[in-house]
Short mmCIF file of C-alpha atoms in Angstrom, two decimals:
data_model
loop_
_atom_site.label_atom_id
_atom_site.label_comp_id
_atom_site.label_asym_id
_atom_site.label_seq_id
_atom_site.Cartn_x
_atom_site.Cartn_y
_atom_site.Cartn_z
CA PRO A 237 2.48 13.34 -10.51
CA PRO A 238 -0.43 15.44 -11.69
CA PHE A 239 -1.95 18.01 -9.53
CA ILE A 240 -5.31 16.11 -9.07
CA THR A 241 -3.30 13.29 -7.58
CA LEU A 242 -1.24 15.40 -5.43
CA VAL A 243 -4.21 17.26 -4.00
CA GLN A 244 -6.05 14.10 -3.02
CA SER A 245 -3.12 12.40 -1.23
CA ASP A 246 -2.30 15.94 0.34
CA ILE A 247 -5.89 16.37 1.56
CA ARG A 248 -5.98 12.81 2.74
CA SER A 249 -2.79 13.28 4.89
CA ALA A 250 -4.29 16.34 6.39
CA LEU A 251 -7.37 14.94 7.81
CA PRO A 252 -7.91 12.20 10.16
CA PRO A 253 -8.49 8.91 8.49
CA ASP A 254 -12.15 8.67 9.43
CA GLU A 255 -13.08 12.20 7.93
CA VAL A 256 -15.43 12.20 5.46
CA TYR A 257 -15.15 14.80 2.54
CA VAL A 258 -15.95 15.41 -1.12
CA LEU A 259 -13.58 16.96 -3.57
CA GLY A 260 -15.34 17.88 -7.27
CA LEU A 261 -13.10 18.95 -10.02
CA GLY A 262 -15.53 20.22 -12.61
CA ALA A 263 -13.26 21.83 -15.39
CA ILE A 264 -9.68 22.18 -16.43
CA ASN A 265 -8.55 24.70 -18.85
CA GLY A 266 -5.20 25.38 -20.11
CA GLY A 267 -5.61 26.56 -23.60
CA SER A 268 -5.31 24.90 -26.77
CA GLN A 269 -1.69 25.43 -27.80
CA PHE A 270 -0.18 22.21 -29.37
CA ILE A 271 3.22 21.00 -27.67
CA GLN A 272 3.82 24.01 -25.39
CA THR A 273 3.15 24.63 -21.76
CA PRO A 274 0.23 26.90 -21.11
CA ALA A 275 1.15 30.19 -19.52
CA THR A 276 -1.98 29.98 -17.50
CA CYS A 277 -4.39 27.15 -16.24
CA ALA A 278 -7.71 27.47 -14.92
CA LEU A 279 -9.08 24.79 -12.45
CA ASN A 280 -12.58 24.94 -11.16
CA GLY A 281 -14.43 22.70 -8.61
CA SER A 282 -15.44 22.88 -4.87
CA PHE A 283 -15.25 20.79 -1.94
CA ARG A 284 -17.45 19.90 0.93
CA ALA A 285 -16.81 18.83 4.57
CA PHE A 286 -18.66 18.19 7.51
CA SER A 287 -16.95 20.22 10.06
CA PHE A 288 -15.31 23.87 9.85
CA GLU A 289 -11.90 22.45 10.84
CA ALA A 290 -12.01 19.81 7.98
CA ALA A 291 -12.64 22.48 5.61
CA GLU A 292 -9.79 24.71 7.08
CA ARG A 293 -7.54 21.91 6.51
CA ILE A 294 -8.49 20.93 3.44
CA GLU A 295 -8.25 24.66 1.86
CA THR A 296 -4.54 24.95 3.95
CA ALA A 297 -3.61 21.73 2.06
CA MET A 298 -4.65 23.05 -1.62
CA ARG A 299 -3.08 26.32 -0.91
CA ARG A 300 0.04 24.95 0.11
CA LEU A 301 0.37 22.45 -2.91
CA LEU A 302 -0.45 25.40 -5.16
CA ALA A 303 2.37 27.55 -3.67
CA GLY A 304 4.93 24.82 -4.08
CA LEU A 305 3.89 24.23 -7.66
CA VAL A 306 4.23 27.72 -8.36
CA GLU A 307 7.43 28.22 -6.65
CA GLU A 308 8.95 25.24 -8.85
CA PHE A 309 8.32 27.14 -11.93
#
């Protein structure tokens, strides 16, 4: 599954069901190579939560997912 799908499900599973948050991904740039996997990819966005604990859980979930993806490659 794509990163965006994975990050949404990972964040949702890290938070209580009634926790409200906003995740906005504004830009994804992996270059303009044709039929090649880019060497780097930049993802810009932000998230907001109503509690410090929820913000920490969101950050932890995102870091864990990214670390797992880096280890795969």
